[in-house]
Short mmCIF file of N, CA and C and ligand atoms in Angstrom, two decimals:
data_model
loop_
_atom_site.label_atom_id
_atom_site.label_comp_id
_atom_site.label_asym_id
_atom_site.label_seq_id
_atom_site.Cartn_x
_atom_site.Cartn_y
_atom_site.Cartn_z
N UNK V 373 0.86 -1.21 0.00
CA UNK V 373 0.00 0.00 0.00
C UNK V 373 0.88 1.24 0.00
N UNK V 374 0.66 2.08 -0.98
CA UNK V 374 1.52 3.25 -1.20
C UNK V 374 1.58 4.22 -0.02
N UNK V 375 0.41 4.48 0.56
CA UNK V 375 0.37 5.51 1.60
C UNK V 375 0.50 4.93 3.00
N UNK V 376 0.98 3.68 3.10
CA UNK V 376 1.13 3.04 4.42
C UNK V 376 2.60 3.13 4.84
N UNK V 377 2.84 3.76 5.98
CA UNK V 377 4.21 3.98 6.44
C UNK V 377 4.94 2.65 6.67
N UNK V 378 4.25 1.64 7.17
CA UNK V 378 4.93 0.36 7.42
C UNK V 378 5.23 -0.37 6.11
N UNK V 379 4.35 -0.26 5.12
CA UNK V 379 4.68 -0.83 3.80
C UNK V 379 5.90 -0.11 3.22
N UNK V 380 6.00 1.17 3.46
CA UNK V 380 7.15 1.93 2.96
C UNK V 380 8.44 1.50 3.68
N UNK V 381 8.33 1.15 4.95
CA UNK V 381 9.50 0.61 5.67
C UNK V 381 9.88 -0.75 5.08
N UNK V 382 8.89 -1.60 4.83
CA UNK V 382 9.15 -2.92 4.23
C UNK V 382 9.87 -2.74 2.88
N UNK V 383 9.42 -1.76 2.10
CA UNK V 383 9.99 -1.53 0.76
C UNK V 383 11.28 -0.70 0.80
N UNK V 384 11.73 -0.39 2.00
CA UNK V 384 12.96 0.39 2.22
C UNK V 384 12.90 1.78 1.62
N UNK V 385 11.69 2.33 1.53
CA UNK V 385 11.53 3.73 1.11
C UNK V 385 11.66 4.66 2.31
N UNK V 386 11.46 4.09 3.49
CA UNK V 386 11.60 4.82 4.76
C UNK V 386 12.56 4.00 5.62
N UNK V 387 13.57 4.64 6.23
CA UNK V 387 14.53 3.87 7.03
C UNK V 387 13.95 3.41 8.36
N UNK V 388 14.44 2.28 8.85
CA UNK V 388 14.06 1.79 10.17
C UNK V 388 15.19 0.90 10.66
N UNK V 389 15.29 0.77 11.98
CA UNK V 389 16.29 -0.12 12.55
C UNK V 389 15.72 -1.54 12.57
N UNK V 390 16.15 -2.34 11.60
CA UNK V 390 15.62 -3.71 11.49
C UNK V 390 16.23 -4.61 12.55
N UNK V 391 15.41 -5.43 13.14
CA UNK V 391 15.85 -6.34 14.19
C UNK V 391 15.79 -7.79 13.70
N UNK V 392 14.85 -8.06 12.81
CA UNK V 392 14.68 -9.42 12.27
C UNK V 392 13.91 -9.28 10.95
N UNK V 393 14.24 -10.15 10.00
CA UNK V 393 13.50 -10.15 8.75
C UNK V 393 13.51 -11.54 8.15
N UNK V 394 12.38 -11.97 7.64
CA UNK V 394 12.34 -13.16 6.79
C UNK V 394 11.37 -12.88 5.65
N UNK V 395 11.00 -13.90 4.89
CA UNK V 395 10.19 -13.64 3.71
C UNK V 395 8.78 -13.14 4.06
N UNK V 396 8.32 -13.43 5.26
CA UNK V 396 6.92 -13.13 5.62
C UNK V 396 6.77 -12.00 6.64
N UNK V 397 7.82 -11.78 7.46
CA UNK V 397 7.69 -10.83 8.57
C UNK V 397 8.89 -9.89 8.65
N UNK V 398 8.63 -8.72 9.25
CA UNK V 398 9.71 -7.78 9.55
C UNK V 398 9.52 -7.32 11.01
N UNK V 399 10.63 -7.20 11.71
CA UNK V 399 10.62 -6.65 13.07
C UNK V 399 11.59 -5.48 13.07
N UNK V 400 11.13 -4.34 13.58
CA UNK V 400 11.99 -3.15 13.63
C UNK V 400 11.70 -2.36 14.89
N UNK V 401 12.66 -1.51 15.26
CA UNK V 401 12.54 -0.72 16.49
C UNK V 401 11.49 0.37 16.32
N UNK V 402 10.65 0.54 17.34
CA UNK V 402 9.67 1.63 17.32
C UNK V 402 10.41 2.95 17.42
N UNK V 403 9.99 3.93 16.62
CA UNK V 403 10.66 5.22 16.57
C UNK V 403 10.48 6.02 17.87
N UNK V 404 9.46 5.65 18.65
CA UNK V 404 9.16 6.35 19.91
C UNK V 404 9.06 5.31 21.03
N UNK V 405 10.22 4.77 21.44
CA UNK V 405 10.19 3.60 22.34
C UNK V 405 9.61 3.90 23.72
N UNK V 406 8.81 2.97 24.21
CA UNK V 406 8.17 3.10 25.52
C UNK V 406 8.81 2.18 26.55
N UNK V 407 9.86 1.50 26.18
CA UNK V 407 10.57 0.58 27.08
C UNK V 407 11.97 0.39 26.50
N UNK V 408 12.91 -0.13 27.30
CA UNK V 408 14.28 -0.34 26.78
C UNK V 408 14.29 -1.17 25.50
N UNK V 409 13.42 -2.15 25.41
CA UNK V 409 13.21 -2.88 24.15
C UNK V 409 11.79 -2.58 23.68
N UNK V 410 11.65 -2.01 22.51
CA UNK V 410 10.31 -1.76 21.95
C UNK V 410 10.39 -1.97 20.44
N UNK V 411 9.98 -3.15 20.03
CA UNK V 411 9.99 -3.51 18.62
C UNK V 411 8.58 -3.68 18.11
N UNK V 412 8.44 -3.54 16.80
CA UNK V 412 7.15 -3.77 16.14
C UNK V 412 7.30 -4.97 15.23
N UNK V 413 6.40 -5.93 15.40
CA UNK V 413 6.43 -7.17 14.62
C UNK V 413 5.29 -7.09 13.60
N UNK V 414 5.64 -7.12 12.32
CA UNK V 414 4.59 -6.94 11.29
C UNK V 414 4.69 -8.00 10.20
N UNK V 415 3.53 -8.38 9.65
CA UNK V 415 3.57 -9.20 8.44
C UNK V 415 3.90 -8.29 7.26
N UNK V 416 4.63 -8.81 6.28
CA UNK V 416 4.95 -8.00 5.10
C UNK V 416 3.70 -7.75 4.24
N UNK V 417 2.75 -8.66 4.32
CA UNK V 417 1.50 -8.46 3.60
C UNK V 417 0.70 -7.39 4.33
N UNK V 418 0.18 -6.43 3.59
CA UNK V 418 -0.61 -5.37 4.23
C UNK V 418 -1.96 -5.91 4.69
N UNK V 419 -2.13 -5.96 6.01
CA UNK V 419 -3.40 -6.32 6.65
C UNK V 419 -3.67 -5.17 7.61
N UNK V 420 -4.87 -4.59 7.58
CA UNK V 420 -5.10 -3.37 8.36
C UNK V 420 -5.03 -3.60 9.86
N UNK V 421 -5.71 -4.62 10.32
CA UNK V 421 -5.74 -4.88 11.76
C UNK V 421 -6.29 -6.29 12.03
N UNK V 422 -6.47 -6.62 13.30
CA UNK V 422 -6.90 -7.98 13.67
C UNK V 422 -8.18 -8.39 12.94
N UNK V 423 -9.08 -7.44 12.72
CA UNK V 423 -10.36 -7.78 12.09
C UNK V 423 -10.21 -8.21 10.64
N UNK V 424 -9.05 -7.92 10.05
CA UNK V 424 -8.82 -8.28 8.64
C UNK V 424 -8.01 -9.56 8.48
N UNK V 425 -7.66 -10.21 9.58
CA UNK V 425 -6.87 -11.45 9.47
C UNK V 425 -7.77 -12.56 8.92
N UNK V 426 -7.32 -13.20 7.85
CA UNK V 426 -8.06 -14.33 7.26
C UNK V 426 -7.27 -15.63 7.38
N UNK V 427 -5.95 -15.49 7.51
CA UNK V 427 -5.07 -16.65 7.59
C UNK V 427 -4.59 -16.78 9.04
N UNK V 428 -5.34 -17.54 9.82
CA UNK V 428 -5.02 -17.66 11.24
C UNK V 428 -3.66 -18.30 11.49
N UNK V 429 -3.23 -19.17 10.57
CA UNK V 429 -1.92 -19.84 10.76
C UNK V 429 -0.77 -18.85 10.69
N UNK V 430 -0.99 -17.75 9.97
CA UNK V 430 0.03 -16.69 9.90
C UNK V 430 0.38 -16.20 11.31
N UNK V 431 -0.65 -16.14 12.17
CA UNK V 431 -0.41 -15.65 13.54
C UNK V 431 0.50 -16.58 14.32
N UNK V 432 0.35 -17.88 14.10
CA UNK V 432 1.23 -18.84 14.77
C UNK V 432 2.67 -18.61 14.36
N UNK V 433 2.87 -18.39 13.06
CA UNK V 433 4.24 -18.13 12.57
C UNK V 433 4.75 -16.80 13.12
N UNK V 434 3.85 -15.81 13.20
CA UNK V 434 4.27 -14.50 13.73
C UNK V 434 4.74 -14.65 15.19
N UNK V 435 4.04 -15.47 15.96
CA UNK V 435 4.45 -15.62 17.36
C UNK V 435 5.73 -16.46 17.49
N UNK V 436 6.03 -17.27 16.51
CA UNK V 436 7.36 -17.92 16.50
C UNK V 436 8.44 -16.86 16.30
N UNK V 437 8.14 -15.85 15.50
CA UNK V 437 9.07 -14.74 15.31
C UNK V 437 9.21 -13.96 16.63
N UNK V 438 8.09 -13.75 17.33
CA UNK V 438 8.16 -13.09 18.64
C UNK V 438 9.11 -13.86 19.56
N UNK V 439 8.99 -15.17 19.59
CA UNK V 439 9.87 -15.99 20.44
C UNK V 439 11.34 -15.77 20.06
N UNK V 440 11.62 -15.83 18.76
CA UNK V 440 13.01 -15.67 18.28
C UNK V 440 13.56 -14.32 18.68
N UNK V 441 12.77 -13.26 18.46
CA UNK V 441 13.25 -11.91 18.73
C UNK V 441 13.40 -11.69 20.24
N UNK V 442 12.49 -12.25 21.03
CA UNK V 442 12.61 -12.12 22.49
C UNK V 442 13.92 -12.76 22.96
N UNK V 443 14.27 -13.89 22.39
CA UNK V 443 15.56 -14.53 22.71
C UNK V 443 16.71 -13.64 22.28
N UNK V 444 16.62 -13.18 21.04
CA UNK V 444 17.68 -12.36 20.44
C UNK V 444 17.90 -11.07 21.23
N UNK V 445 16.83 -10.47 21.74
CA UNK V 445 16.91 -9.20 22.46
C UNK V 445 17.20 -9.38 23.94
N UNK V 446 17.26 -10.65 24.40
CA UNK V 446 17.62 -10.94 25.78
C UNK V 446 16.52 -10.66 26.79
N UNK V 447 15.25 -10.71 26.33
CA UNK V 447 14.14 -10.43 27.25
C UNK V 447 13.26 -11.65 27.50
N UNK V 448 13.65 -12.79 26.92
CA UNK V 448 12.79 -13.98 27.02
C UNK V 448 12.66 -14.47 28.45
N UNK V 449 13.76 -14.52 29.19
CA UNK V 449 13.70 -15.13 30.52
C UNK V 449 13.04 -14.21 31.55
N UNK V 450 13.27 -12.90 31.47
CA UNK V 450 12.66 -11.98 32.43
C UNK V 450 11.20 -11.69 32.11
N UNK V 451 10.81 -11.91 30.87
CA UNK V 451 9.43 -11.67 30.47
C UNK V 451 9.29 -10.38 29.69
N UNK V 452 8.16 -10.27 29.04
CA UNK V 452 7.93 -9.13 28.14
C UNK V 452 6.43 -9.00 27.92
N UNK V 453 6.06 -7.96 27.20
CA UNK V 453 4.64 -7.75 26.88
C UNK V 453 4.47 -7.63 25.38
N UNK V 454 3.41 -8.26 24.86
CA UNK V 454 3.03 -8.11 23.46
C UNK V 454 1.69 -7.37 23.44
N UNK V 455 1.64 -6.28 22.67
CA UNK V 455 0.44 -5.43 22.64
C UNK V 455 -0.03 -5.27 21.20
N UNK V 456 -1.33 -5.38 21.03
CA UNK V 456 -1.93 -5.01 19.74
C UNK V 456 -3.03 -4.00 19.99
N UNK V 457 -2.96 -2.88 19.31
CA UNK V 457 -4.02 -1.88 19.37
C UNK V 457 -4.85 -2.03 18.11
N UNK V 458 -6.16 -2.20 18.28
CA UNK V 458 -7.03 -2.44 17.11
C UNK V 458 -8.10 -1.36 17.03
N UNK V 459 -8.05 -0.59 15.95
CA UNK V 459 -9.09 0.40 15.69
C UNK V 459 -8.98 1.63 16.58
N UNK V 460 -9.96 2.50 16.42
CA UNK V 460 -9.90 3.82 17.07
C UNK V 460 -9.86 3.72 18.59
N UNK V 461 -10.80 2.99 19.18
CA UNK V 461 -10.81 2.89 20.64
C UNK V 461 -9.63 2.09 21.16
N UNK V 462 -9.08 1.23 20.33
CA UNK V 462 -7.90 0.48 20.73
C UNK V 462 -6.63 1.32 20.70
N UNK V 463 -6.74 2.51 20.11
CA UNK V 463 -5.59 3.40 20.05
C UNK V 463 -4.66 3.12 18.89
N UNK V 464 -5.18 2.43 17.86
CA UNK V 464 -4.33 2.13 16.69
C UNK V 464 -4.11 3.39 15.88
N UNK V 465 -2.83 3.69 15.61
CA UNK V 465 -2.51 4.90 14.84
C UNK V 465 -1.94 4.58 13.46
N UNK V 466 -1.44 3.36 13.27
CA UNK V 466 -0.94 2.94 11.96
C UNK V 466 -1.76 1.73 11.52
N UNK V 467 -2.42 1.87 10.35
CA UNK V 467 -3.35 0.84 9.90
C UNK V 467 -2.66 -0.26 9.10
N UNK V 468 -1.63 -0.82 9.69
CA UNK V 468 -0.95 -2.01 9.16
C UNK V 468 -0.73 -2.87 10.40
N UNK V 469 -1.28 -4.08 10.38
CA UNK V 469 -1.24 -4.95 11.57
C UNK V 469 0.16 -4.99 12.18
N UNK V 470 0.23 -4.73 13.48
CA UNK V 470 1.53 -4.78 14.16
C UNK V 470 1.34 -5.15 15.61
N UNK V 471 2.31 -5.85 16.12
CA UNK V 471 2.33 -6.23 17.52
C UNK V 471 3.55 -5.56 18.15
N UNK V 472 3.30 -4.81 19.22
CA UNK V 472 4.39 -4.19 19.97
C UNK V 472 5.02 -5.27 20.84
N UNK V 473 6.33 -5.37 20.83
CA UNK V 473 7.07 -6.27 21.72
C UNK V 473 7.88 -5.37 22.66
N UNK V 474 7.44 -5.37 23.93
CA UNK V 474 8.02 -4.45 24.92
C UNK V 474 8.70 -5.24 26.01
N UNK V 475 9.90 -4.81 26.39
CA UNK V 475 10.60 -5.51 27.46
C UNK V 475 11.76 -4.69 27.99
N UNK V 476 12.45 -5.29 28.95
CA UNK V 476 13.61 -4.63 29.55
C UNK V 476 13.27 -3.84 30.80
N UNK V 477 12.00 -3.84 31.18
CA UNK V 477 11.58 -3.24 32.45
C UNK V 477 10.27 -3.90 32.86
N UNK V 478 9.85 -3.68 34.13
CA UNK V 478 8.57 -4.21 34.57
C UNK V 478 7.44 -3.43 33.91
N UNK V 479 6.45 -4.13 33.41
CA UNK V 479 5.31 -3.50 32.75
C UNK V 479 4.16 -3.36 33.73
N UNK V 480 3.70 -2.13 33.92
CA UNK V 480 2.56 -1.88 34.81
C UNK V 480 1.26 -2.41 34.19
N UNK V 481 0.29 -2.61 35.06
CA UNK V 481 -1.06 -2.98 34.61
C UNK V 481 -2.05 -2.32 35.53
N UNK V 482 -3.19 -1.79 35.12
CA UNK V 482 -3.70 -1.79 33.74
C UNK V 482 -3.07 -0.69 32.89
N UNK V 483 -3.13 -0.88 31.56
CA UNK V 483 -2.67 0.17 30.65
C UNK V 483 -3.68 1.33 30.66
N UNK V 484 -3.30 2.45 30.12
CA UNK V 484 -4.16 3.64 30.13
C UNK V 484 -5.31 3.53 29.15
P1 LIG Z 825 -0.16 1.96 17.28
O1 LIG Z 825 -0.45 3.23 18.01
O2 LIG Z 825 -0.81 1.97 15.90
O3 LIG Z 825 -0.44 0.71 18.04
O4 LIG Z 825 1.41 1.92 17.08
C1 LIG Z 825 2.07 2.55 16.04
C2 LIG Z 825 3.51 2.63 16.46
O5 LIG Z 825 4.28 2.90 15.32
C3 LIG Z 825 3.80 3.75 17.47
O6 LIG Z 825 4.37 3.18 18.64
C4 LIG Z 825 4.77 4.66 16.73
O7 LIG Z 825 5.79 5.17 17.57
C5 LIG Z 825 5.33 3.74 15.66
N1 LIG Z 825 5.70 4.42 14.43
C6 LIG Z 825 4.94 5.30 13.72
N2 LIG Z 825 5.59 5.71 12.62
C7 LIG Z 825 6.79 5.09 12.64
C8 LIG Z 825 7.93 5.12 11.75
O8 LIG Z 825 7.94 5.81 10.74
N3 LIG Z 825 8.99 4.34 12.09
C9 LIG Z 825 8.99 3.57 13.22
N4 LIG Z 825 10.11 2.85 13.45
N5 LIG Z 825 7.95 3.51 14.06
C10 LIG Z 825 6.86 4.26 13.78
ZN1 LIG Z 826 0.98 -1.49 5.03
#
């Protein structure tokens, strides 16, 4: 999608600090980090949000990527948080499916 910032990152039209990449997924550092580790895990295929997922098995593969990156970033053993914001009330600001991977500090609950 031309006007999607995350598609532009995938196509290397916009720079990002890549943390992991394979044929189906990209993981990169959030430009406005909320924790010592704050990465965004995205499918390369443009899917707007959770409501648009049609291939449920893709999510299983995506969470295998989460496992790999958590190991790689050194946050697997202490724990981490995975967040998805869906739609307006969910606080989604970029309409390309993404999961925040946050770690490196204790995560408070409840979120705002
Ligand atoms: P959302 O609010 O949709 O759940 O999360 C969008 C996230 O994307 C935000 O945490 C924001 O900081 C991040 N973000 C927005 N634009 C860019 C960008 O151009 N590059 C990077 N690396 N992150 C971005
Ligand atoms: Zn996109």
